[in-house]
GROMACS .gro file of C-alpha atoms in nm:
model
  422
    1MET     CA    1   4.045  -6.423  -9.374
    2LYS     CA    2   4.013  -6.719  -9.138
    3SER     CA    3   3.959  -6.625  -8.775
    4GLU     CA    4   3.843  -6.818  -8.471
    5LYS     CA    5   3.521  -6.622  -8.434
    6GLN     CA    6   3.418  -6.729  -8.784
    7ILE     CA    7   3.399  -7.098  -8.693
    8VAL     CA    8   3.070  -7.199  -8.529
    9ASP     CA    9   2.868  -7.512  -8.479
   10VAL     CA   10   2.540  -7.361  -8.598
   11VAL     CA   11   2.453  -7.070  -8.825
   12ILE     CA   12   2.094  -6.946  -8.799
   13ILE     CA   13   1.967  -6.721  -9.077
   14GLY     CA   14   1.697  -6.484  -8.952
   15ALA     CA   15   1.635  -6.333  -8.608
   16GLY     CA   16   1.259  -6.343  -8.601
   17GLN     CA   17   1.068  -6.560  -8.357
   18ALA     CA   18   1.165  -6.879  -8.544
   19GLY     CA   19   1.540  -6.825  -8.550
   20LEU     CA   20   1.548  -6.697  -8.193
   21SER     CA   21   1.349  -6.999  -8.075
   22VAL     CA   22   1.590  -7.248  -8.231
   23SER     CA   23   1.882  -7.062  -8.078
   24TYR     CA   24   1.717  -7.067  -7.736
   25TYR     CA   25   1.666  -7.443  -7.740
   26LEU     CA   26   2.021  -7.498  -7.864
   27GLN     CA   27   2.164  -7.297  -7.576
   28LYS     CA   28   1.954  -7.502  -7.334
   29LYS     CA   29   2.132  -7.806  -7.476
   30GLY     CA   30   2.469  -7.644  -7.419
   31ILE     CA   31   2.529  -7.565  -7.787
   32SER     CA   32   2.652  -7.208  -7.751
   33SER     CA   33   2.873  -7.192  -8.061
   34GLN     CA   34   2.622  -7.009  -8.276
   35ALA     CA   35   2.589  -6.714  -8.510
   36ILE     CA   36   2.249  -6.564  -8.589
   37PHE     CA   37   2.251  -6.345  -8.898
   38GLU     CA   38   1.970  -6.095  -8.942
   39LYS     CA   39   1.962  -5.892  -9.262
   40ASN     CA   40   1.772  -5.612  -9.090
   41GLN     CA   41   1.699  -5.614  -8.715
   42ILE     CA   42   1.529  -5.838  -8.462
   43ALA     CA   43   1.151  -5.849  -8.522
   44HIS     CA   44   1.198  -5.659  -8.847
   45SER     CA   45   0.887  -5.784  -9.026
   46TRP     CA   46   0.660  -5.703  -8.729
   47ARG     CA   47   0.822  -5.363  -8.685
   48ASN     CA   48   0.857  -5.249  -9.045
   49GLU     CA   49   0.625  -5.455  -9.266
   50ARG     CA   50   0.288  -5.407  -9.094
   51TRP     CA   51   0.043  -5.118  -9.102
   52ASP     CA   52  -0.013  -4.892  -8.803
   53ASN     CA   53  -0.345  -5.051  -8.697
   54PHE     CA   54  -0.223  -5.408  -8.743
   55CYS     CA   55  -0.321  -5.657  -8.473
   56LEU     CA   56  -0.276  -6.030  -8.435
   57VAL     CA   57  -0.570  -6.230  -8.568
   58THR     CA   58  -0.507  -6.509  -8.315
   59PRO     CA   59  -0.572  -6.443  -7.945
   60ASN     CA   60  -0.285  -6.347  -7.719
   61PHE     CA   61  -0.308  -6.674  -7.528
   62GLN     CA   62  -0.168  -6.847  -7.837
   63CYS     CA   63   0.158  -6.651  -7.807
   64ARG     CA   64   0.380  -6.931  -7.677
   65LEU     CA   65   0.742  -6.869  -7.757
   66PRO     CA   66   0.974  -7.107  -7.567
   67ASP     CA   67   0.940  -7.046  -7.191
   68HIS     CA   68   0.791  -6.709  -7.283
   69PRO     CA   69   0.411  -6.725  -7.293
   70TYR     CA   70   0.193  -6.417  -7.305
   71ARG     CA   71   0.168  -6.282  -6.951
   72GLY     CA   72  -0.030  -5.965  -7.012
   73PRO     CA   73  -0.371  -5.865  -6.878
   74ASP     CA   74  -0.572  -5.957  -7.189
   75PRO     CA   75  -0.514  -6.320  -7.293
   76ASP     CA   76  -0.829  -6.321  -7.507
   77GLY     CA   77  -0.734  -5.997  -7.681
   78PHE     CA   78  -0.519  -5.932  -7.987
   79MET     CA   79  -0.183  -5.761  -7.955
   80PRO     CA   80  -0.125  -5.453  -8.171
   81LYS     CA   81   0.192  -5.413  -8.373
   82ASP     CA   82   0.396  -5.239  -8.104
   83GLY     CA   83   0.297  -5.503  -7.849
   84ILE     CA   84   0.410  -5.780  -8.083
   85VAL     CA   85   0.747  -5.613  -8.134
   86ASP     CA   86   0.791  -5.577  -7.757
   87TYR     CA   87   0.694  -5.942  -7.705
   88VAL     CA   88   0.959  -6.064  -7.952
   89LEU     CA   89   1.224  -5.824  -7.819
   90ASP     CA   90   1.157  -5.937  -7.460
   91PHE     CA   91   1.205  -6.297  -7.572
   92SER     CA   92   1.529  -6.208  -7.753
   93LYS     CA   93   1.680  -6.104  -7.419
   94GLN     CA   94   1.670  -6.470  -7.316
   95VAL     CA   95   1.867  -6.570  -7.627
   96GLU     CA   96   2.244  -6.561  -7.589
   97GLY     CA   97   2.298  -6.553  -7.964
   98PRO     CA   98   2.503  -6.374  -8.070
   99VAL     CA   99   2.272  -6.193  -8.313
  100TYR     CA  100   2.447  -6.002  -8.591
  101GLU     CA  101   2.197  -5.742  -8.711
  102GLY     CA  102   2.240  -5.577  -9.050
  103VAL     CA  103   2.425  -5.880  -9.187
  104GLU     CA  104   2.300  -6.043  -9.506
  105VAL     CA  105   2.374  -6.402  -9.598
  106LEU     CA  106   2.492  -6.414  -9.959
  107SER     CA  107   2.539  -6.786 -10.007
  108VAL     CA  108   2.527  -7.118  -9.823
  109ILE     CA  109   2.744  -7.389  -9.979
  110LYS     CA  110   2.758  -7.748  -9.858
  111ARG     CA  111   3.094  -7.915  -9.802
  112THR     CA  112   3.166  -8.269  -9.685
  113ASN     CA  113   3.127  -8.207  -9.313
  114GLY     CA  114   2.987  -7.859  -9.295
  115PHE     CA  115   2.885  -7.542  -9.475
  116ILE     CA  116   3.058  -7.233  -9.605
  117VAL     CA  117   2.835  -6.935  -9.530
  118GLU     CA  118   2.927  -6.616  -9.711
  119THR     CA  119   2.791  -6.300  -9.548
  120THR     CA  120   2.841  -5.926  -9.562
  121ARG     CA  121   3.041  -5.980  -9.242
  122GLY     CA  122   3.281  -6.226  -9.401
  123ILE     CA  123   3.294  -6.599  -9.461
  124TRP     CA  124   3.186  -6.835  -9.184
  125ASN     CA  125   3.219  -7.208  -9.144
  126SER     CA  126   2.948  -7.408  -8.973
  127LYS     CA  127   2.852  -7.770  -8.918
  128GLN     CA  128   2.480  -7.692  -8.930
  129VAL     CA  129   2.266  -7.424  -9.095
  130VAL     CA  130   1.909  -7.331  -9.001
  131VAL     CA  131   1.717  -7.112  -9.246
  132ALA     CA  132   1.460  -6.920  -9.039
  133THR     CA  133   1.347  -6.647  -9.276
  134GLY     CA  134   0.992  -6.770  -9.341
  135SER     CA  135   0.868  -6.782  -9.701
  136PHE     CA  136   0.718  -6.436  -9.763
  137HIS     CA  137   1.007  -6.285  -9.957
  138THR     CA  138   0.912  -6.150 -10.301
  139PRO     CA  139   0.575  -5.980 -10.357
  140ILE     CA  140   0.371  -6.134 -10.638
  141LEU     CA  141   0.265  -5.891 -10.910
  142PRO     CA  142   0.049  -5.958 -11.217
  143PRO     CA  143   0.182  -5.952 -11.574
  144ASN     CA  144   0.191  -5.617 -11.752
  145VAL     CA  145   0.198  -5.418 -11.428
  146ASP     CA  146   0.445  -5.178 -11.593
  147ALA     CA  147   0.161  -5.060 -11.819
  148ILE     CA  148  -0.005  -4.877 -11.528
  149PRO     CA  149   0.053  -4.501 -11.562
  150ASN     CA  150   0.328  -4.357 -11.344
  151SER     CA  151   0.078  -4.106 -11.207
  152ILE     CA  152  -0.087  -4.387 -11.009
  153GLN     CA  153   0.082  -4.466 -10.679
  154GLN     CA  154   0.162  -4.835 -10.634
  155ILE     CA  155   0.278  -5.009 -10.315
  156ASN     CA  156   0.285  -5.361 -10.177
  157ALA     CA  157   0.102  -5.465  -9.860
  158THR     CA  158   0.428  -5.465  -9.664
  159ASP     CA  159   0.477  -5.096  -9.745
  160TYR     CA  160   0.130  -4.981  -9.638
  161ARG     CA  161   0.113  -4.793  -9.306
  162ASN     CA  162  -0.202  -4.580  -9.298
  163PRO     CA  163  -0.448  -4.400  -9.527
  164SER     CA  164  -0.261  -4.070  -9.507
  165GLN     CA  165   0.028  -4.206  -9.715
  166MET     CA  166  -0.204  -4.277 -10.008
  167ALA     CA  167  -0.262  -4.020 -10.279
  168PRO     CA  168  -0.596  -3.832 -10.260
  169GLY     CA  169  -0.862  -4.017 -10.456
  170ALA     CA  170  -0.979  -4.377 -10.477
  171THR     CA  171  -0.767  -4.683 -10.399
  172ALA     CA  172  -0.774  -5.026 -10.561
  173VAL     CA  173  -0.678  -5.309 -10.326
  174ILE     CA  174  -0.584  -5.625 -10.512
  175GLY     CA  175  -0.637  -5.941 -10.309
  176SER     CA  176  -0.875  -6.036 -10.029
  177GLY     CA  177  -0.653  -6.241  -9.801
  178GLN     CA  178  -0.593  -6.133  -9.444
  179SER     CA  179  -0.381  -5.832  -9.541
  180GLY     CA  180  -0.600  -5.720  -9.830
  181CYS     CA  181  -0.924  -5.733  -9.632
  182GLN     CA  182  -0.779  -5.557  -9.329
  183ILE     CA  183  -0.610  -5.287  -9.537
  184ALA     CA  184  -0.934  -5.233  -9.730
  185GLU     CA  185  -1.115  -5.195  -9.400
  186ASP     CA  186  -0.851  -4.951  -9.272
  187LEU     CA  187  -0.905  -4.733  -9.578
  188MET     CA  188  -1.284  -4.770  -9.562
  189LEU     CA  189  -1.297  -4.663  -9.198
  190ASP     CA  190  -1.098  -4.355  -9.294
  191GLY     CA  191  -1.365  -4.262  -9.548
  192ARG     CA  192  -1.166  -4.358  -9.856
  193GLN     CA  193  -1.332  -4.501 -10.166
  194VAL     CA  194  -1.203  -4.857 -10.198
  195HIS     CA  195  -1.222  -5.094 -10.495
  196LEU     CA  196  -1.144  -5.447 -10.372
  197PHE     CA  197  -1.051  -5.733 -10.607
  198LEU     CA  198  -1.132  -6.070 -10.453
  199GLY     CA  199  -0.916  -6.379 -10.427
  200ASN     CA  200  -0.974  -6.730 -10.302
  201ALA     CA  201  -0.927  -6.668  -9.930
  202PRO     CA  202  -1.185  -6.827  -9.699
  203ARG     CA  203  -1.325  -6.647  -9.398
  204SER     CA  204  -1.377  -6.744  -9.037
  205PRO     CA  205  -1.613  -6.651  -8.756
  206ARG     CA  206  -1.453  -6.449  -8.481
  207LYS     CA  207  -1.665  -6.520  -8.176
  208TYR     CA  208  -1.918  -6.798  -8.200
  209ARG     CA  209  -2.141  -6.952  -7.936
  210GLY     CA  210  -1.984  -6.761  -7.653
  211LYS     CA  211  -1.616  -6.805  -7.734
  212ASP     CA  212  -1.357  -6.708  -7.994
  213ALA     CA  213  -1.356  -6.957  -8.279
  214VAL     CA  214  -0.979  -7.003  -8.238
  215ALA     CA  215  -1.035  -7.105  -7.876
  216TRP     CA  216  -1.300  -7.357  -7.981
  217LEU     CA  217  -1.079  -7.504  -8.252
  218GLU     CA  218  -0.787  -7.537  -8.013
  219GLU     CA  219  -1.008  -7.708  -7.756
  220MET     CA  220  -1.127  -7.943  -8.030
  221GLY     CA  221  -0.767  -8.043  -8.107
  222TYR     CA  222  -0.774  -7.896  -8.458
  223TYR     CA  223  -0.438  -7.727  -8.419
  224LYS     CA  224  -0.274  -8.053  -8.316
  225THR     CA  225  -0.335  -8.196  -8.663
  226THR     CA  226   0.001  -8.258  -8.828
  227PHE     CA  227   0.082  -8.210  -9.192
  228ALA     CA  228   0.127  -8.586  -9.222
  229GLU     CA  229  -0.230  -8.632  -9.097
  230HIS     CA  230  -0.383  -8.356  -9.311
  231SER     CA  231  -0.649  -8.483  -9.549
  232ASP     CA  232  -0.561  -8.237  -9.826
  233LYS     CA  233  -0.188  -8.168  -9.823
  234GLN     CA  234  -0.192  -7.964 -10.144
  235LYS     CA  235  -0.459  -7.734 -10.005
  236ALA     CA  236  -0.265  -7.698  -9.681
  237LEU     CA  237   0.046  -7.584  -9.866
  238THR     CA  238  -0.117  -7.362 -10.129
  239GLY     CA  239  -0.430  -7.237  -9.952
  240THR     CA  240  -0.478  -6.887  -9.819
  241ASN     CA  241  -0.539  -6.805  -9.455
  242HIS     CA  242  -0.894  -6.728  -9.340
  243TYR     CA  243  -0.965  -6.359  -9.318
  244LEU     CA  244  -1.082  -6.194  -8.997
  245THR     CA  245  -0.935  -5.926  -8.773
  246GLY     CA  246  -0.813  -5.864  -8.421
  247ARG     CA  247  -0.874  -5.491  -8.448
  248ASP     CA  248  -1.087  -5.319  -8.182
  249GLY     CA  249  -1.100  -5.634  -7.972
  250GLY     CA  250  -1.150  -5.864  -8.270
  251ARG     CA  251  -1.434  -5.910  -8.516
  252GLU     CA  252  -1.539  -6.093  -8.826
  253ILE     CA  253  -1.484  -5.956  -9.171
  254ASP     CA  254  -1.784  -5.990  -9.399
  255LEU     CA  255  -1.715  -5.840  -9.740
  256ARG     CA  256  -2.088  -5.823  -9.809
  257ILE     CA  257  -2.111  -5.568  -9.529
  258PHE     CA  258  -1.814  -5.385  -9.681
  259ALA     CA  259  -2.013  -5.360 -10.003
  260GLN     CA  260  -2.311  -5.217  -9.815
  261LYS     CA  261  -2.076  -4.955  -9.671
  262GLY     CA  262  -1.957  -4.845 -10.014
  263VAL     CA  263  -1.663  -5.070 -10.098
  264LYS     CA  264  -1.680  -5.174 -10.465
  265LEU     CA  265  -1.620  -5.547 -10.508
  266TYR     CA  266  -1.469  -5.709 -10.816
  267GLY     CA  267  -1.385  -6.067 -10.904
  268TYR     CA  268  -1.043  -6.220 -10.946
  269LEU     CA  269  -0.798  -5.991 -11.127
  270ASP     CA  270  -0.773  -6.105 -11.488
  271SER     CA  271  -0.559  -5.846 -11.664
  272VAL     CA  272  -0.389  -5.508 -11.637
  273SER     CA  273  -0.373  -5.232 -11.897
  274VAL     CA  274  -0.282  -4.867 -11.925
  275HIS     CA  275  -0.650  -4.780 -11.885
  276GLY     CA  276  -0.746  -4.998 -11.592
  277LEU     CA  277  -0.795  -5.340 -11.440
  278LYS     CA  278  -1.016  -5.621 -11.563
  279ALA     CA  279  -1.170  -5.885 -11.337
  280LEU     CA  280  -1.340  -6.218 -11.387
  281PRO     CA  281  -1.718  -6.220 -11.336
  282ASP     CA  282  -1.700  -6.425 -11.015
  283VAL     CA  283  -1.780  -6.195 -10.721
  284LYS     CA  284  -2.072  -6.411 -10.607
  285GLU     CA  285  -1.866  -6.728 -10.646
  286LYS     CA  286  -1.585  -6.586 -10.432
  287LEU     CA  287  -1.822  -6.458 -10.160
  288ASP     CA  288  -2.017  -6.785 -10.150
  289SER     CA  289  -1.697  -6.986 -10.126
  290ALA     CA  290  -1.573  -6.777  -9.832
  291ASP     CA  291  -1.910  -6.818  -9.661
  292ARG     CA  292  -1.902  -7.197  -9.703
  293SER     CA  293  -1.576  -7.201  -9.511
  294TYR     CA  294  -1.729  -6.979  -9.243
  295LEU     CA  295  -2.034  -7.204  -9.209
  296GLY     CA  296  -1.818  -7.516  -9.211
  297ILE     CA  297  -1.625  -7.392  -8.909
  298CYS     CA  298  -1.950  -7.310  -8.731
  299GLU     CA  299  -2.084  -7.658  -8.805
  300ARG     CA  300  -1.772  -7.826  -8.669
  301ILE     CA  301  -1.800  -7.623  -8.349
  302ASP     CA  302  -2.171  -7.711  -8.323
  303GLU     CA  303  -2.091  -8.081  -8.359
  304TYR     CA  304  -1.821  -8.061  -8.093
  305ILE     CA  305  -2.046  -7.876  -7.847
  306GLU     CA  306  -2.320  -8.132  -7.896
  307SER     CA  307  -2.095  -8.437  -7.869
  308ALA     CA  308  -1.918  -8.301  -7.559
  309GLY     CA  309  -2.243  -8.198  -7.393
  310ILE     CA  310  -2.127  -7.839  -7.347
  311ASP     CA  311  -2.375  -7.574  -7.237
  312ALA     CA  312  -2.313  -7.294  -7.487
  313PRO     CA  313  -2.545  -7.023  -7.618
  314VAL     CA  314  -2.712  -7.097  -7.951
  315GLU     CA  315  -2.669  -6.853  -8.238
  316PRO     CA  316  -2.879  -6.814  -8.552
  317ARG     CA  317  -2.732  -6.947  -8.874
  318TYR     CA  318  -2.553  -6.688  -9.084
  319THR     CA  319  -2.745  -6.554  -9.382
  320PRO     CA  320  -2.596  -6.322  -9.646
  321SER     CA  321  -2.689  -5.957  -9.599
  322TRP     CA  322  -2.604  -5.854  -9.955
  323GLU     CA  323  -2.584  -6.012 -10.300
  324PRO     CA  324  -2.416  -5.863 -10.608
  325GLU     CA  325  -2.675  -5.766 -10.866
  326ALA     CA  326  -2.433  -5.796 -11.156
  327ASP     CA  327  -2.058  -5.832 -11.189
  328VAL     CA  328  -1.864  -5.520 -11.279
  329THR     CA  329  -1.561  -5.658 -11.457
  330GLU     CA  330  -1.373  -5.341 -11.553
  331LEU     CA  331  -1.222  -5.070 -11.338
  332ASN     CA  332  -1.124  -4.767 -11.544
  333PHE     CA  333  -0.856  -4.563 -11.371
  334GLU     CA  334  -0.971  -4.225 -11.496
  335ALA     CA  335  -1.345  -4.280 -11.467
  336GLN     CA  336  -1.320  -4.402 -11.108
  337ASN     CA  337  -1.047  -4.155 -11.003
  338ILE     CA  338  -0.806  -4.432 -10.911
  339THR     CA  339  -0.494  -4.267 -10.775
  340SER     CA  340  -0.337  -4.558 -10.589
  341ILE     CA  341  -0.310  -4.937 -10.595
  342ILE     CA  342  -0.211  -5.166 -10.307
  343TRP     CA  343  -0.095  -5.511 -10.415
  344CYS     CA  344  -0.197  -5.781 -10.167
  345ILE     CA  345  -0.168  -6.085 -10.392
  346GLY     CA  346   0.087  -6.269 -10.181
  347PHE     CA  347   0.453  -6.362 -10.190
  348ARG     CA  348   0.685  -6.621 -10.337
  349PRO     CA  349   0.990  -6.759 -10.157
  350ASP     CA  350   1.347  -6.670 -10.250
  351PHE     CA  351   1.604  -6.912 -10.115
  352SER     CA  352   1.839  -6.865 -10.411
  353TYR     CA  353   2.136  -6.808 -10.181
  354VAL     CA  354   2.105  -7.166 -10.051
  355LYS     CA  355   2.310  -7.360 -10.306
  356SER     CA  356   2.152  -7.702 -10.254
  357ASP     CA  357   1.911  -7.908 -10.458
  358VAL     CA  358   1.639  -7.925 -10.192
  359PHE     CA  359   1.365  -7.715 -10.352
  360ASN     CA  360   1.048  -7.803 -10.540
  361GLY     CA  361   0.911  -7.634 -10.851
  362ARG     CA  362   0.752  -7.356 -10.645
  363GLY     CA  363   1.078  -7.269 -10.473
  364PHE     CA  364   0.986  -7.421 -10.135
  365PRO     CA  365   1.225  -7.656  -9.957
  366ILE     CA  366   1.149  -8.027  -9.954
  367HIS     CA  367   1.170  -8.142  -9.593
  368ASN     CA  368   1.032  -8.357  -9.317
  369ARG     CA  369   0.949  -8.135  -9.019
  370GLY     CA  370   1.215  -7.891  -9.138
  371VAL     CA  371   1.486  -8.155  -9.188
  372THR     CA  372   1.614  -8.174  -9.546
  373GLU     CA  373   1.798  -8.454  -9.723
  374VAL     CA  374   2.114  -8.241  -9.711
  375ALA     CA  375   2.279  -8.334  -9.383
  376GLY     CA  376   2.289  -8.036  -9.149
  377LEU     CA  377   2.049  -7.812  -9.346
  378TYR     CA  378   1.719  -7.721  -9.181
  379PHE     CA  379   1.425  -7.486  -9.235
  380ILE     CA  380   1.181  -7.344  -8.982
  381GLY     CA  381   0.895  -7.094  -8.976
  382LEU     CA  382   0.726  -7.228  -9.290
  383PRO     CA  383   0.349  -7.285  -9.315
  384TRP     CA  384   0.259  -7.637  -9.214
  385LEU     CA  385   0.619  -7.728  -9.137
  386HIS     CA  386   0.456  -7.968  -8.892
  387THR     CA  387   0.118  -7.824  -8.784
  388TRP     CA  388  -0.109  -7.528  -8.852
  389GLY     CA  389   0.084  -7.328  -8.592
  390SER     CA  390   0.427  -7.380  -8.747
  391ALA     CA  391   0.442  -7.030  -8.894
  392ARG     CA  392   0.275  -6.873  -8.591
  393PHE     CA  393   0.355  -6.797  -8.229
  394SER     CA  394   0.146  -7.095  -8.122
  395GLY     CA  395   0.357  -7.368  -8.281
  396ILE     CA  396   0.709  -7.236  -8.312
  397ALA     CA  397   0.826  -7.373  -7.977
  398GLU     CA  398   0.741  -7.732  -8.066
  399ASP     CA  399   0.908  -7.701  -8.407
  400SER     CA  400   1.223  -7.533  -8.276
  401GLU     CA  401   1.268  -7.782  -7.992
  402PHE     CA  402   1.241  -8.066  -8.243
  403LEU     CA  403   1.502  -7.910  -8.472
  404ALA     CA  404   1.735  -7.847  -8.178
  405GLU     CA  405   1.716  -8.217  -8.098
  406GLN     CA  406   1.794  -8.306  -8.460
  407ILE     CA  407   2.090  -8.067  -8.463
  408GLU     CA  408   2.226  -8.204  -8.138
  409SER     CA  409   2.204  -8.560  -8.269
  410SER     CA  410   2.358  -8.471  -8.605
  411MET     CA  411   2.653  -8.286  -8.453
  412LYS     CA  412   2.771  -8.603  -8.282
  413THR     CA  413   2.848  -8.753  -8.624
  414VAL     CA  414   3.059  -8.462  -8.758
  415PRO     CA  415   3.435  -8.473  -8.684
  416GLU     CA  416   3.543  -8.179  -8.469
  417THR     CA  417   3.836  -8.067  -8.684
  418GLU     CA  418   3.699  -8.090  -9.035
  419TYR     CA  419   3.604  -7.742  -9.153
  420PHE     CA  420   3.624  -7.607  -9.506
  421PHE     CA  421   3.711  -7.246  -9.581
  422VAL     CA  422   3.753  -7.077  -9.915
   0.00000   0.00000   0.00000
């Protein structure tokens, strides 16, 4: 049924930091006719899809939501999960919204001068739509995963909370990105036997030559590099984030040290069967590749320090502390007492409810800084939307302010009275 409250200038889908930031900049421009739809609740992913010991991997000083920078006592530290939730909730108090929590968007359909947005709270009409749900929607699982015996507990990274929820016995962690490495460490520190299957993620130093590597890279202007300027756009879009941790004040993650502490390392997952998991014989290749990234970052920092004439302590060059003697390519569930598996392979996007031809073959929207070729349809919170920080607290303000400007400009061309309900 048509009602006045169901006609708005802007619909924003998602009430995480991205959606809230766009809304905030719109209200600063006097565009108050908004509806923010959140399928779950504000800050849902931080609150409900992170493990108990989760911390940011970027320093607190990079938390720069619009007019809401980190103001706590530890700018060089790393906020734990509860602190992140509080930070986002505090920011949400500055957003007039309104935010409709527990409302799912079912479809977004373009009409001549606007959009029909079908939700579990009815049908809405809007001139502009901003999709602010990120891109981590559907967990990736390998083929034949149904062959794994039902007696083995299986969860995705977003469902992991702490070691106590895992069945007694050994755990296989599949994937060595940020989540996989940190979850493996969480289990290892609890005394659990961990079998870790490696991926292609690079690694980064934590503190180097007297300062956090993130602080050095920011000072060097690395995070100002735009996607348009990036030398390898395909790598930027498909690459995996460097692994390190903010836990216990922040530290590096070196999987060679994990191996010395008892974690069993395997290569890239090749196949799944009722009896176990099979890996490629590439443990050394994966470790060496991660180390090359680590050393490359160190070298860039060294070059910057030298060229800028900065007085910084010198550190010895990293050398591997452990090398695999031979690849173990098969993990037998029964022989190794595998009672649980945590899938940390990654996610694929699901924007199927957006009924517009703006997506590439991988399901990601085609855009320029979040602006699509469909007039009035925007995306925000995606990796490398504009810069490295686009999907992080550090870059969301710049992206959301830009989109607010685009929305304001676009609205001037849409007739006030032309709305289309079904």
